[in-house]
XYZ file of C-alpha atoms in Angstrom:
525
model
C 30.589 -15.005 -0.722
C 27.633 -13.299 2.044
C 28.271 -14.181 5.093
C 25.890 -13.165 8.057
C 25.761 -14.341 11.787
C 22.427 -15.809 12.110
C 22.652 -15.911 16.003
C 21.956 -12.441 15.744
C 18.366 -12.976 14.259
C 16.286 -12.394 17.548
C 13.003 -13.213 17.064
C 13.261 -12.452 13.454
C 13.009 -15.473 11.034
C 15.868 -16.836 9.279
C 14.575 -15.649 5.531
C 13.394 -12.600 7.149
C 16.798 -11.827 8.704
C 18.987 -12.753 5.403
C 16.702 -10.192 3.211
C 16.532 -7.196 5.379
C 20.585 -7.890 5.948
C 21.176 -8.748 2.075
C 18.447 -5.411 1.640
C 20.030 -3.285 3.966
C 23.903 -4.144 2.392
C 22.782 -3.366 -1.354
C 20.936 -0.393 -0.099
C 23.636 1.305 1.329
C 26.393 -0.272 -0.761
C 28.510 -2.701 0.804
C 26.783 -4.290 -2.437
C 27.286 -2.901 -5.108
C 25.299 -2.005 -8.304
C 25.271 -5.356 -10.949
C 27.416 -7.615 -8.503
C 26.503 -11.011 -8.647
C 24.878 -12.657 -5.598
C 26.355 -15.958 -4.553
C 23.381 -18.915 -5.774
C 20.903 -20.217 -3.187
C 22.420 -23.609 -2.638
C 25.923 -22.069 -2.156
C 24.375 -19.432 0.030
C 22.386 -22.079 1.958
C 25.291 -24.072 2.624
C 27.360 -21.335 3.933
C 25.253 -20.135 6.295
C 23.617 -23.425 7.579
C 20.645 -22.535 6.614
C 17.841 -24.202 4.157
C 17.850 -23.608 0.233
C 14.172 -22.834 1.141
C 15.193 -19.852 3.559
C 17.649 -18.314 0.907
C 14.782 -18.882 -2.170
C 12.236 -17.123 0.386
C 14.408 -14.117 0.824
C 15.447 -13.961 -2.739
C 12.279 -14.024 -3.434
C 11.453 -10.984 -1.900
C 14.674 -8.695 -3.197
C 13.442 -9.286 -6.388
C 9.843 -8.309 -5.538
C 10.942 -5.079 -3.924
C 13.496 -4.392 -6.845
C 16.815 -4.876 -4.441
C 18.302 -7.767 -7.148
C 16.964 -9.165 -10.173
C 17.177 -12.903 -11.308
C 18.600 -13.138 -14.819
C 17.931 -16.804 -16.273
C 20.850 -19.330 -16.469
C 22.882 -16.278 -15.079
C 21.912 -15.835 -11.121
C 20.839 -13.502 -9.261
C 22.133 -9.357 -9.707
C 22.016 -6.791 -7.621
C 19.839 -3.416 -9.263
C 21.179 0.278 -8.771
C 19.844 2.414 -6.733
C 20.806 6.331 -7.061
C 23.122 7.678 -4.077
C 20.955 9.344 -1.247
C 20.455 12.571 -2.147
C 21.801 14.598 2.049
C 19.498 17.972 2.209
C 18.275 19.122 6.194
C 19.536 18.620 9.435
C 17.675 14.951 9.980
C 20.286 13.561 7.719
C 21.487 10.811 9.226
C 19.536 10.317 12.166
C 16.366 7.692 12.812
C 13.752 9.956 12.902
C 11.703 7.777 15.250
C 11.464 4.976 12.088
C 13.262 1.577 11.576
C 15.701 2.344 8.929
C 17.272 -0.452 6.260
C 19.384 -1.446 8.434
C 17.220 -2.633 11.598
C 17.732 -6.822 10.961
C 14.574 -7.534 13.076
C 11.001 -7.831 12.940
C 8.674 -10.479 11.351
C 6.730 -11.235 8.537
C 3.348 -9.789 8.497
C 0.565 -7.333 6.716
C -0.598 -4.212 6.987
C -4.011 -2.717 6.733
C -6.336 -1.537 4.144
C -8.233 1.475 3.225
C -11.744 2.148 2.135
C -12.733 3.197 -1.026
C -15.029 5.028 -2.469
C -17.714 4.211 -4.149
C -17.464 5.155 -7.473
C -20.553 5.962 -10.051
C -19.654 3.904 -13.607
C -19.620 5.828 -17.365
C -23.205 5.636 -19.389
C -20.589 5.025 -22.163
C -18.838 2.066 -20.875
C -21.797 -0.508 -21.222
C -21.596 -2.109 -17.263
C -17.970 -2.087 -18.025
C -15.610 0.166 -15.766
C -13.819 2.566 -18.695
C -10.988 5.286 -17.198
C -11.515 8.464 -19.440
C -9.477 11.819 -19.112
C -11.234 14.111 -16.563
C -11.125 17.773 -16.720
C -10.496 19.806 -13.599
C -9.915 24.036 -13.931
C -7.884 23.255 -10.765
C -6.113 20.283 -12.124
C -2.369 20.631 -13.181
C -0.947 19.403 -16.624
C 1.828 17.390 -15.986
C 4.630 15.938 -17.812
C 3.254 12.896 -20.295
C -0.128 13.597 -20.041
C -0.982 14.367 -23.344
C 1.295 11.982 -24.761
C -0.265 9.483 -22.795
C -3.774 10.317 -23.957
C -2.442 10.848 -27.756
C -1.769 6.776 -27.268
C -4.952 6.274 -26.141
C -4.093 5.422 -22.591
C -7.194 6.555 -20.217
C -6.508 8.309 -17.025
C -8.777 8.458 -14.158
C -11.598 10.439 -14.171
C -13.482 11.546 -11.290
C -16.859 9.970 -12.669
C -14.980 6.664 -12.734
C -15.438 3.385 -11.155
C -13.753 0.925 -10.133
C -12.702 -2.703 -9.616
C -12.495 -1.857 -6.112
C -15.590 -0.339 -4.133
C -16.473 0.342 -0.794
C -17.442 -2.496 1.541
C -20.550 -3.833 1.231
C -22.913 -6.239 2.509
C -21.437 -8.654 -0.188
C -17.747 -8.084 0.688
C -15.463 -10.912 2.076
C -14.751 -8.565 4.832
C -18.427 -7.885 5.823
C -19.313 -11.554 5.780
C -16.656 -12.971 7.367
C -16.531 -10.116 9.865
C -16.526 -12.058 13.352
C -19.712 -10.273 15.155
C -20.167 -12.748 18.061
C -16.910 -11.943 19.577
C -16.930 -7.933 18.635
C -20.325 -8.161 20.902
C -18.815 -9.732 23.616
C -15.611 -7.495 23.303
C -17.635 -4.317 22.913
C -19.540 -5.564 25.906
C -16.612 -5.805 28.267
C -15.280 -1.747 26.890
C -18.813 -0.538 28.023
C -18.777 -2.513 31.284
C -15.019 -2.233 31.856
C -13.610 1.044 30.493
C -14.310 4.456 33.013
C -15.477 7.829 31.997
C -11.379 9.294 31.466
C -10.419 6.668 29.286
C -13.550 8.264 27.220
C -12.333 11.028 27.741
C -9.856 10.959 26.433
C -10.762 9.074 23.407
C -12.252 12.256 22.480
C -9.411 14.075 21.890
C -8.355 15.235 18.286
C -5.559 12.535 17.815
C -7.751 9.832 19.553
C -7.336 7.087 22.400
C -3.890 6.511 23.674
C -4.473 3.188 24.278
C -5.567 2.374 20.835
C -2.523 5.137 19.376
C -0.501 2.570 21.684
C -1.762 -0.662 20.114
C -1.373 0.525 16.353
C 2.124 1.692 17.073
C 3.017 -1.599 18.139
C 1.295 -3.476 15.142
C 3.766 -1.129 13.203
C 6.325 -2.237 14.981
C 5.732 -5.661 14.590
C 4.068 -6.228 11.171
C 5.335 -3.345 9.278
C 8.811 -2.724 10.840
C 8.078 1.178 12.033
C 8.908 2.483 15.181
C 6.451 4.785 15.363
C 5.973 6.374 18.725
C 2.423 6.254 19.810
C 1.960 9.929 20.233
C 2.457 10.320 16.358
C -0.329 8.656 15.417
C -3.708 10.367 14.693
C -6.694 7.984 14.363
C -9.572 9.081 12.267
C -13.219 8.119 10.949
C -11.985 6.941 7.317
C -9.028 8.038 5.643
C -11.577 10.756 3.560
C -11.238 12.024 6.922
C -7.772 12.158 7.126
C -7.044 12.898 3.652
C -8.713 16.416 5.068
C -6.422 16.251 7.904
C -3.696 16.266 5.625
C -4.529 18.696 3.485
C -5.374 21.343 6.542
C -1.607 20.275 8.329
C 0.133 21.007 4.917
C -1.394 24.205 3.988
C -3.871 24.075 0.656
C -1.492 26.359 -0.887
C 0.614 23.657 -2.118
C -0.206 21.135 -5.698
C -0.966 17.552 -4.403
C 0.334 14.803 -6.953
C -1.610 11.873 -8.170
C -0.709 8.988 -9.863
C -2.061 8.150 -13.576
C -4.149 6.155 -13.447
C -4.679 6.232 -9.545
C -7.150 5.932 -7.488
C -10.324 8.493 -8.442
C -11.215 9.684 -5.335
C -8.599 11.436 -4.567
C -8.689 13.954 -7.263
C -12.356 14.299 -5.763
C -11.295 15.239 -2.392
C -8.283 17.809 -3.525
C -10.651 19.730 -5.372
C -13.218 19.404 -2.913
C -10.733 20.827 0.031
C -9.379 23.778 -2.305
C -6.111 22.172 -3.235
C -4.646 21.784 -6.588
C -4.075 18.620 -8.181
C -0.913 17.439 -10.746
C -1.673 14.056 -12.673
C 1.862 12.555 -13.260
C 1.808 9.332 -15.093
C 3.522 5.988 -14.030
C 6.535 4.146 -15.228
C 7.837 0.656 -15.035
C 8.672 0.257 -11.572
C 6.076 3.100 -9.804
C 5.644 7.151 -10.366
C 7.455 8.841 -12.943
C 9.900 10.857 -10.241
C 11.584 12.839 -13.567
C 7.453 14.130 -14.132
C 7.259 14.497 -10.584
C 9.678 17.018 -10.257
C 8.543 19.271 -13.056
C 5.044 18.683 -12.145
C 5.130 21.597 -9.721
C 3.675 19.456 -6.987
C 5.663 20.097 -3.657
C 3.317 16.683 -2.075
C 3.227 13.039 -3.830
C 0.271 10.837 -3.186
C 1.202 7.105 -3.713
C 1.130 3.782 -3.162
C 4.023 2.003 -3.281
C 3.352 -1.351 -1.924
C 0.598 -2.575 -4.391
C -0.624 0.710 -6.959
C -3.841 1.176 -7.405
C -5.233 0.025 -10.101
C -2.049 -0.996 -11.967
C -0.998 -3.782 -8.620
C 2.438 -2.234 -9.743
C 4.885 -3.106 -7.260
C 7.017 0.437 -6.675
C 11.208 -1.010 -7.176
C 13.554 0.102 -5.103
C 15.296 1.861 -7.094
C 12.174 4.061 -7.808
C 11.276 4.067 -4.072
C 14.932 5.418 -3.709
C 14.323 8.458 -6.554
C 11.276 9.504 -4.404
C 12.973 9.705 -1.594
C 15.506 11.973 -2.672
C 12.569 14.357 -4.020
C 11.186 14.787 -1.245
C 14.476 15.857 0.347
C 15.246 18.435 -1.929
C 13.621 21.278 0.669
C 14.151 19.245 3.826
C 16.279 21.839 5.364
C 13.649 24.259 4.964
C 10.841 22.134 5.681
C 9.758 24.037 8.643
C 8.785 27.684 9.410
C 6.946 29.624 11.523
C 4.184 30.199 9.348
C 3.586 26.168 8.774
C 5.607 22.762 6.846
C 7.617 23.655 3.675
C 9.746 21.497 1.865
C 7.980 18.197 -0.074
C 5.868 15.615 1.484
C 5.220 11.795 0.826
C 1.727 10.430 1.408
C 1.914 7.196 1.874
C -1.404 5.068 0.998
C 0.088 1.148 2.802
C -3.900 0.434 0.933
C -3.548 -3.252 0.292
C -0.460 -5.134 2.292
C -2.309 -7.063 4.407
C -3.723 -8.902 1.288
C -0.315 -9.810 -0.269
C -0.635 -13.758 -0.913
C 2.810 -14.871 -1.045
C 5.982 -13.538 0.883
C 6.139 -10.853 2.912
C 4.524 -7.446 2.753
C 6.145 -4.868 0.715
C 8.775 -2.816 3.199
C 6.873 0.476 3.541
C 8.026 3.638 2.620
C 7.784 5.144 5.943
C 10.274 2.548 7.334
C 13.433 3.881 5.587
C 12.173 7.270 5.675
C 15.459 9.131 7.672
C 14.111 12.379 6.653
C 10.565 12.467 7.996
C 9.410 13.350 4.783
C 6.595 10.552 4.595
C 3.117 10.564 5.917
C 2.060 7.279 6.171
C -1.806 5.931 5.662
C -3.602 3.136 6.912
C -7.220 1.565 7.764
C -8.971 -0.924 8.855
C -11.980 -0.429 6.931
C -11.256 -3.222 3.677
C -10.020 -5.680 6.110
C -12.884 -5.267 8.955
C -15.998 -4.382 6.412
C -18.542 -1.537 5.643
C -19.361 -1.423 9.176
C -15.860 0.089 10.560
C -14.721 3.328 9.529
C -12.046 3.472 11.667
C -8.708 5.163 10.170
C -5.192 5.966 11.054
C -2.001 7.822 9.951
C 1.869 8.042 10.868
C 3.071 11.246 11.519
C 6.887 12.192 11.070
C 8.315 14.081 14.419
C 7.584 17.814 13.464
C 4.403 16.904 11.738
C 3.126 15.493 14.677
C 3.986 18.608 16.656
C 2.787 20.696 13.811
C -0.775 18.898 14.359
C -1.054 19.084 18.164
C -0.969 23.001 17.676
C -2.712 23.621 14.227
C -5.225 20.922 14.546
C -5.214 19.290 17.866
C -8.213 21.209 19.406
C -10.377 18.889 16.984
C -12.980 16.296 18.724
C -12.065 13.154 17.457
C -14.349 11.745 14.742
C -14.439 7.915 15.603
C -16.580 6.762 18.712
C -14.701 6.318 21.987
C -16.593 3.031 22.724
C -15.369 2.017 19.112
C -11.648 2.708 19.849
C -11.927 1.173 22.858
C -13.291 -1.997 21.730
C -11.068 -2.200 18.475
C -7.225 -1.999 20.912
C -9.103 -4.924 22.534
C -9.731 -6.693 19.780
C -6.272 -6.052 18.592
C -4.519 -6.673 22.057
C -6.598 -9.961 22.481
C -5.717 -11.449 19.086
C -9.105 -11.321 17.412
C -8.370 -8.963 14.314
C -5.047 -11.159 13.279
C -6.869 -13.933 13.130
C -9.716 -12.547 11.387
C -7.401 -11.029 8.663
C -6.084 -14.412 8.407
C -8.888 -16.079 7.168
C -9.857 -13.140 5.059
C -6.850 -13.410 3.447
C -6.959 -16.753 2.617
C -10.626 -17.138 1.402
C -9.856 -14.252 -1.211
C -7.286 -16.196 -2.449
C -8.664 -18.910 -2.293
C -11.382 -16.897 -4.728
C -8.746 -15.423 -6.918
C -7.150 -19.066 -7.432
C -10.306 -20.056 -8.051
C -11.607 -17.579 -11.176
C -8.116 -17.759 -12.814
C -7.860 -21.584 -12.605
C -11.426 -21.916 -14.454
C -10.256 -18.993 -16.903
C -7.330 -21.223 -17.962
C -9.645 -23.836 -18.084
C -11.972 -22.132 -20.340
C -12.218 -21.112 -24.123
C -10.667 -17.942 -22.623
C -7.433 -19.062 -21.986
C -5.470 -18.753 -25.035
C -6.758 -14.787 -25.376
C -5.726 -14.076 -21.754
C -2.363 -13.209 -19.217
C -2.217 -12.656 -15.731
C -0.174 -10.141 -13.956
C 0.154 -9.298 -10.068
C -1.368 -12.829 -9.047
C -0.886 -13.230 -5.109
C 0.066 -9.147 -4.988
C -3.220 -8.345 -3.061
C -6.933 -7.875 -3.485
C -7.112 -7.256 -7.196
C -4.965 -7.845 -10.361
C -4.785 -7.264 -13.934
C -5.584 -9.058 -17.220
C -4.273 -8.431 -20.333
C -6.158 -9.740 -23.565
C -5.607 -9.741 -27.329
C -7.058 -6.883 -29.299
C -10.271 -8.668 -31.407
C -11.436 -11.039 -28.393
C -12.134 -7.868 -25.687
C -16.279 -7.973 -26.505
C -16.014 -11.497 -26.040
C -13.534 -12.194 -23.098
C -15.484 -9.048 -20.879
C -18.831 -10.548 -21.812
C -17.947 -13.709 -20.184
C -16.501 -12.853 -17.434
C -19.021 -9.578 -17.143
C -21.863 -12.902 -17.305
C -20.224 -14.721 -14.954
C -20.188 -11.660 -12.046
C -16.960 -11.018 -12.513
C -15.764 -6.634 -11.732
C -13.540 -5.608 -14.102
C -12.176 -1.956 -15.155
C -10.477 -0.776 -18.477
C -6.946 0.225 -18.181
C -5.506 0.976 -21.437
C -4.251 -0.713 -24.790
C -0.463 -1.457 -24.919
C 2.032 -0.772 -24.771
C 2.125 0.824 -21.163
C 4.861 2.320 -19.161
C 3.924 0.079 -15.925
C 2.611 -3.032 -17.952
C 4.353 -6.119 -19.829
C 1.020 -5.198 -22.421
C 1.944 -5.330 -25.906
C 0.867 -3.959 -28.718
C -2.489 -5.306 -29.553
C -3.098 -5.951 -25.883
C -5.991 -4.329 -23.694
C -5.118 -4.366 -20.052
C -8.056 -4.759 -17.307
C -8.038 -4.473 -13.600
C -10.380 -7.587 -12.049
C -11.726 -8.169 -8.508
C -13.307 -11.446 -6.983
C -13.549 -10.397 -3.871
C -17.514 -10.606 -3.746
C -17.237 -13.802 -6.444
C -18.891 -16.740 -5.678
C -16.738 -19.375 -7.493
C -18.958 -22.392 -6.804
C -21.652 -20.531 -9.430
C -18.961 -19.681 -11.670
C -19.772 -20.613 -15.391
C -16.972 -20.061 -18.236
C -17.604 -20.878 -22.237
């Protein structure tokens, strides 16, 4: 029987504390692989908590891949690879809150903006992700096999189910403009020329960076000093800074299927790309190792566009991959070794349970660069993003790129800091998440009540802004036509079986986004 002192949870909720304790014990081998966990009722009785508390903790552990549930058998710990040892930073916290940290609260991150993507003319109004060709693109193991199976990879010209924020997006429509105007007026009236000048420095406003650090600590479980946070005008600007910081002589791995803009961005900056396929629990780490890439750009919490949540086993394998060359990670010429770019673009819109813990929160070797943005949550009028750098990379940034002027208006930075401090941002995001969940539930409910119900199955509901749908072959034209006629935006992802989906032979998979859908006017056959 597991025994934890619930009186030591501090300001953490009971379920969050219990989830973190069990996660820590599994990650550190105190609970062995395949070991059976207590039943919900038995553990609740032993700890003096409600069954709902244990159920919520188990549900989060299952979502993150630390625990598996077997029908009529119970709950079992999943197997994780041993932690790789490599480099002087092993055993140090590295300024991050590790897996054994037990305080914190359930919350959300923020979302990087999506670029406008051009749909293929051949898609007849439906986005289709086809293979891309590029002289600078590196072949990766499994890519040819995937294409032979008819699984399309994302093209640089491909469209996407989630476009750039527009005047029709929920974030833009629901944003509290009057509140923002009041905050901006106070900023203009009260901020000094000194604070405005500080905001123009390369890494951004010290005040905004402190606010972001506090936000990450409270809501994402990351202890990152403000000095290691860099603010920029959108994720695209951060991509460019990262390439300059790490070096263009590297190969950058991108997930396939994945985010189409990444290949175009890396190619425009003169960097090479390696397309690495997805496996059931996330990026195929074996293929990544064979690809020759030394930087992996991944979306662990909610992979775009498949919706895959990277499992705990895959997270451990990916972190181990990054630590292979950690002992010689830095030289006089700059950073060496392997790095992970973590795009945490969708955490605020996870609609059930707590957000998935970021890789950066358990990175003790200083190999993870954490990216996030306010654009998706605040709307099209805002292009403010940030990254949290490992300690050594933050020093390299100041040395190599600190001379840049910041690309975000000083007034906007200071106003955003006030907006977050005064609780306006949290209230807006909560309202936005509730709105999007209502749209998602409404769409799924209408489909299940329509004549399409027997032809489709949904995956990844409540994980974020979009989800996937499996459609039986032979019925795609009818299903897709009906949804498009009703104003639903969707994208073709491939035909089953797929490594990252439950799709079977005879099924096609589509990504859906209902963020701008008018449920009241939705009519299905």
